[in-house]
Coordinates of C-alpha atoms and ligand atoms in Angstrom, one line a residue:
X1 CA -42.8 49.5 5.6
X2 CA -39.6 51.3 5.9
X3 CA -40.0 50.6 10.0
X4 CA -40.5 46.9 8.7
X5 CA -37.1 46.5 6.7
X6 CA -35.4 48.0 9.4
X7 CA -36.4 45.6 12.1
X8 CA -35.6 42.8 9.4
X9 CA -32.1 44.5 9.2
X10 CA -31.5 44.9 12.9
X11 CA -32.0 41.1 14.1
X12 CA -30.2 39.8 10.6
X13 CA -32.9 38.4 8.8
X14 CA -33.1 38.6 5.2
X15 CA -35.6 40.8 3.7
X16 CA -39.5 39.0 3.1
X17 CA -38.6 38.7 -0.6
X18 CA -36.2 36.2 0.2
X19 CA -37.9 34.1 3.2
X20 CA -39.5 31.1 3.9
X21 CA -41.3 29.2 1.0
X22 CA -45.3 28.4 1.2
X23 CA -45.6 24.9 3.2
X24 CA -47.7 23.7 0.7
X25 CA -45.5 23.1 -1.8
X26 CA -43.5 20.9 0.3
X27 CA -44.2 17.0 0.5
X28 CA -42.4 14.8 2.7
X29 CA -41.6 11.3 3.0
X30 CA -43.2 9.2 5.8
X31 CA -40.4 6.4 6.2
X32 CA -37.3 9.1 5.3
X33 CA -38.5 11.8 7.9
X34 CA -38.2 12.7 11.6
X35 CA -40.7 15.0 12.9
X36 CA -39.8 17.6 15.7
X37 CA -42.8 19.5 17.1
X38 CA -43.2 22.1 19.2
X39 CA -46.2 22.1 21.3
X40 CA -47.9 25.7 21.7
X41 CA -48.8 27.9 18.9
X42 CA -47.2 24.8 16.3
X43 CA -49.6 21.9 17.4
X44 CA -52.3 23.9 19.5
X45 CA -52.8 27.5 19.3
X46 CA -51.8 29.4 22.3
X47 CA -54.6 30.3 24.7
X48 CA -55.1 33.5 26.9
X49 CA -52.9 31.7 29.7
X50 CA -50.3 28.5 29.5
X51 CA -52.8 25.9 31.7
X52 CA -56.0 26.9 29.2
X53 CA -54.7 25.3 26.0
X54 CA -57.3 23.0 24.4
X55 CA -55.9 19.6 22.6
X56 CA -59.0 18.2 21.2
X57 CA -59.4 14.4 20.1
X58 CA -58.6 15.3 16.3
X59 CA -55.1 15.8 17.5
X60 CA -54.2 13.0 19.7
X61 CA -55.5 11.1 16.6
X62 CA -53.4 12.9 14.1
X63 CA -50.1 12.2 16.7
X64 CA -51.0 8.5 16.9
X65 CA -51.6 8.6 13.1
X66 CA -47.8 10.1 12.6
X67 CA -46.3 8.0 14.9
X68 CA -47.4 5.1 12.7
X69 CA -46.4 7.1 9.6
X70 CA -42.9 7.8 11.1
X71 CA -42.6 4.6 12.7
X72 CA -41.9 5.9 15.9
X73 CA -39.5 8.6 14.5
X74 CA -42.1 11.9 16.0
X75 CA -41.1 13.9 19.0
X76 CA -42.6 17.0 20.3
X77 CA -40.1 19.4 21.5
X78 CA -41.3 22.2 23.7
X79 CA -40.3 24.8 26.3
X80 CA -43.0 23.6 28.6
X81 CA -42.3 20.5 31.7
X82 CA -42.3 17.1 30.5
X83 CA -45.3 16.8 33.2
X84 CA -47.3 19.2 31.3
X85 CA -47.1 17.6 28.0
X86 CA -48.1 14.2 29.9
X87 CA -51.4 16.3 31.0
X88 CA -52.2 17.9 27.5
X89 CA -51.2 14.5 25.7
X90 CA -52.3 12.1 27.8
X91 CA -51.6 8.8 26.2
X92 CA -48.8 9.6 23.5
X93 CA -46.0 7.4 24.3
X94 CA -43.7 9.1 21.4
X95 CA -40.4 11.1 22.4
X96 CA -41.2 14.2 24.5
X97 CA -38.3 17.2 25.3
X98 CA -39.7 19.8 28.0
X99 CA -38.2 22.5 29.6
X100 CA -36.2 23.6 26.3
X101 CA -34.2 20.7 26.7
X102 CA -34.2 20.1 30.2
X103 CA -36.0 17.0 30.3
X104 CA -36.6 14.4 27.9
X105 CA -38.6 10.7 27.6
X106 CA -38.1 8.3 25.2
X107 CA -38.9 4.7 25.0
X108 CA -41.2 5.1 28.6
X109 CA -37.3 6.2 29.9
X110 CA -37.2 9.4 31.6
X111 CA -33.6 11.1 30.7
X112 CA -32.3 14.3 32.8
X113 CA -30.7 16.8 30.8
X114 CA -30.2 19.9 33.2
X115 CA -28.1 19.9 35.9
X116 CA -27.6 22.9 38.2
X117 CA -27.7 24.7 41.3
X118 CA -31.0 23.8 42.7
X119 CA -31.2 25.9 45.4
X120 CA -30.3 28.9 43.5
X121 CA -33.1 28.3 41.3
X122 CA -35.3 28.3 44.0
X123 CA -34.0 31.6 45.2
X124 CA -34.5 33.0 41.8
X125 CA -38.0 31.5 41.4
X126 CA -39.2 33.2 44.6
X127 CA -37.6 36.2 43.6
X128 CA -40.3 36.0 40.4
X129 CA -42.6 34.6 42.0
X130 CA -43.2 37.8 44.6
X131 CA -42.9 39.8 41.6
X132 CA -45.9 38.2 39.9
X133 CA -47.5 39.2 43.5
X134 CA -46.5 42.6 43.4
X135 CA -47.6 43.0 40.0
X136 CA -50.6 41.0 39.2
X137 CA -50.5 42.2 35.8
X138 CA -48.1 39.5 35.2
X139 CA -48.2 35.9 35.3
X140 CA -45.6 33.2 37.0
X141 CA -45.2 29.6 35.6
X142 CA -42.8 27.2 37.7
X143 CA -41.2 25.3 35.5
X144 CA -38.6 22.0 36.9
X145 CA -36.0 24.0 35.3
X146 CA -36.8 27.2 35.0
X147 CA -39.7 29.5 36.2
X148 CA -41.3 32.2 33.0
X149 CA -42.6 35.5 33.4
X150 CA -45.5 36.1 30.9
X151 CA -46.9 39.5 30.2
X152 CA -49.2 38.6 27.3
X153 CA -52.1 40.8 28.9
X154 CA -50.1 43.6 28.9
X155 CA -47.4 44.0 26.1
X156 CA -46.4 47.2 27.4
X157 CA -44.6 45.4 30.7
X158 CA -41.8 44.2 28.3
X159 CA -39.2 46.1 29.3
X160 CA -40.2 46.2 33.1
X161 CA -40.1 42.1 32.6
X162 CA -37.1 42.0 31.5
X163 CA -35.1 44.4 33.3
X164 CA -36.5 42.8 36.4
X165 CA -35.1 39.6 35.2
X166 CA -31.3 40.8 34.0
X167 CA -31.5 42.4 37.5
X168 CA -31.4 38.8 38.8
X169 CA -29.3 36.6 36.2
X170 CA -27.0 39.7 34.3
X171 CA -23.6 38.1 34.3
X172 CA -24.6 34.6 35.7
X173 CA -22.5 31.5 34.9
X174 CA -25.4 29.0 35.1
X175 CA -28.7 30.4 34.8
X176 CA -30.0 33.1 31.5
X177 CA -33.1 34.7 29.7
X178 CA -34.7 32.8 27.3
X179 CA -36.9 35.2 25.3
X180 CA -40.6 33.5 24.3
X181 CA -43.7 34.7 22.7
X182 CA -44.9 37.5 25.3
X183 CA -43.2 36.0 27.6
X184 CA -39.5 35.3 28.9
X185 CA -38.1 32.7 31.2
X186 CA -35.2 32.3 33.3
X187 CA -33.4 28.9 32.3
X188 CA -30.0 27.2 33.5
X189 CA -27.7 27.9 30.4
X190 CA -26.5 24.8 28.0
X191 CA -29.8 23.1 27.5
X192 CA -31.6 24.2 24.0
X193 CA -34.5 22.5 21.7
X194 CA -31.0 22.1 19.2
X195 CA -29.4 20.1 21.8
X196 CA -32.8 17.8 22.5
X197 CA -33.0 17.6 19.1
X198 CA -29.2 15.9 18.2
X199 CA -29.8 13.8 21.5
X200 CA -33.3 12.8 20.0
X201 CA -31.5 11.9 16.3
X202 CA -29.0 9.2 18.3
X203 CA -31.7 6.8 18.9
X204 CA -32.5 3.9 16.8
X205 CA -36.2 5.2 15.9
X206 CA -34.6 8.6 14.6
X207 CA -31.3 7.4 13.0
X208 CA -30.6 7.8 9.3
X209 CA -33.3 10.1 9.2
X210 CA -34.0 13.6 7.2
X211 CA -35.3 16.1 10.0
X212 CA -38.4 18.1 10.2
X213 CA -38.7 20.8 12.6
X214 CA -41.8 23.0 13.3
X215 CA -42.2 25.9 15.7
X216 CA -44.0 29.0 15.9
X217 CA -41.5 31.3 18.1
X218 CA -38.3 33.1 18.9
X219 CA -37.3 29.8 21.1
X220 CA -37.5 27.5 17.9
X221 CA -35.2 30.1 15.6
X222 CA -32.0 27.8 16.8
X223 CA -33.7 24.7 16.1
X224 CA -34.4 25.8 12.7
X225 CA -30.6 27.0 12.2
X226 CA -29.5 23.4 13.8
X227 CA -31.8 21.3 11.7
X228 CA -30.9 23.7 8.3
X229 CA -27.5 23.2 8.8
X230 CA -27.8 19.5 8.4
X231 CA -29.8 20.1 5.3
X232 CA -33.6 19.3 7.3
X233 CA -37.0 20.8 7.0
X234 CA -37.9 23.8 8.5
X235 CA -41.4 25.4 9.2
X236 CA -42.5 28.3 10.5
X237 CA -46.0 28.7 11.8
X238 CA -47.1 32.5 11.6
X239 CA -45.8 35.4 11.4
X240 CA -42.6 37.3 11.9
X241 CA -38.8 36.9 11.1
X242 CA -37.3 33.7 10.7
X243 CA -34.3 31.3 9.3
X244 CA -36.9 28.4 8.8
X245 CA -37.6 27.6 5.4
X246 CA -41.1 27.5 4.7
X247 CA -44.2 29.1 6.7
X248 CA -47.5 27.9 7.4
X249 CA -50.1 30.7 9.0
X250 CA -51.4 28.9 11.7
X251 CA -51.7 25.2 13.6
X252 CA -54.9 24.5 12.0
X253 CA -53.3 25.1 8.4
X254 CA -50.1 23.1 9.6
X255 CA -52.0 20.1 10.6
X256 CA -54.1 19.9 7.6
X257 CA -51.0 19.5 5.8
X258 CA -49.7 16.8 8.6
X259 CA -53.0 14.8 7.3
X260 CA -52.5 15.3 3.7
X261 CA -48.9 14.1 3.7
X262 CA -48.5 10.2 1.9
X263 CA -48.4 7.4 4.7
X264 CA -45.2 5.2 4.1
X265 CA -44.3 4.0 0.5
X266 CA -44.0 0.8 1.4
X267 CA -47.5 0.2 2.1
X268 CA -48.0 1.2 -1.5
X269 CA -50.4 3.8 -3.2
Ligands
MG301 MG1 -44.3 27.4 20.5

């Protein structure tokens, strides 16, 4: 416990007694509310490795269904490439962010958000990329805009991850370490799920809306601060530290309450 309080101290979280309110006793508003989802561990749990991840048909129904609900006004927001989400949600034609802000579709219109030194990207990417070789205990994802080192085999690589990575970005203008669930990435700098999200909120579908945000992981904690700060929803799925505002324990739980919330009021009771 005392080891608890102090790790609550250290990254400047309030204590438990003060955290995130039970999910359940929140309802929301269909035709009031934007919904901003991240992908892994918020709408499908997170598998062994990134490409294993199962979306059965329950879900694509339930994203259809809130699309309806929000008229239009649902977006999934994830670290992952806008290419990958097509794959895993074949069909949705909602708003989609990938790559932490990177990318993002809306509308069937593919908008760019990164910019940056392509071919030092690439250099960096090999760099990682012979380090996953090296060290098979680790695994490589190539992202458009970024390339991750996950280590969620072997937790006890942390630190060599990491150093490995500061070794190649410490001090860089352009290009920094993301942290992520058992995992961390190398990203160009100035691209963030908060900034996809206020880009999101500017079109028509979105605008005028209150703002729901749920993620599961150290890369949604300034997407919760964002959307707080302009007095939205926040939801935390598991465990852990975290500004959001209330906490579900897992996607399952999360998406029951997704499918108990009231469709609009103005197609009556
Ligand atoms: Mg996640």
């Amino acid at each position: 416990m005392e080891q608890r309080l102090d790790y609550y101290t250290l990254v400047g979280f309030a204590p438990e007694s003060t955290g995130p309110d039970d999910l359940e006793s929140l309802s929301i508003k269909a035709d009031e509310t934007a919904l901003f989802l991240d992908f892994d561990g918020t709408f499908v749990d997170i598998a062994e490795t990134p490409d294993s991840v199962r979306v059965g048909r329950r879900d694509k129904l339930l994203l259809d269904e809130l699309s309806r609900r929000h008229q239009g006004a649902v977006a999934i927001v994830s670290g992952r490439n806008l290419s990958d989400i097509d794959h895993y949600l074949a069909g949705f034609s909602g708003t989609v962010s990938g790559g932490h802000g990177a990318e993002l579709r809306h509308a069937g219109q593919d908008f760019l958000g990164a910019s940056c030194d392509l071919e030092r990207l690439e250099h960096i990417k090999n760099a990682v990329m012979e380090f996953a070789i090296i060290d098979p205990r680790v695994l490589a994802e190539d992202k458009s805009f970024g390339i991750v080192l996950h280590f969620r085999q072997h937790p006890e690589l942390e630190g060599k991850v990491h150093d490995f990575l500061r070794s190649l970005v410490d001090g860089d203008a352009e290009f920094e370490i993301q942290p992520a669930k058992m995992a961390f990435e190398v990203k160009p700098k100035g691209f963030s799920k908060a900034s996809a999200i206020e880009r999101i909120m500017s079109f028509v579908q979105f605008g005028g809306r209150s703002m729901l945000y749920a993620g599961d992981d150290v890369t949604d904690e300034g997407a919760f601060a964002h959307v707080n700060a302009r007095g939205g929803v926040t939801v935390k799925i598991g465990d852990g530290p975290t500004v959001a505002r209330y906490r579900t324990q897992s996607p399952a739980s999360f998406k029951d309450w997704l499918r108990a919330q009231p469709g609009p009021s103005r197609q009556g009771a």
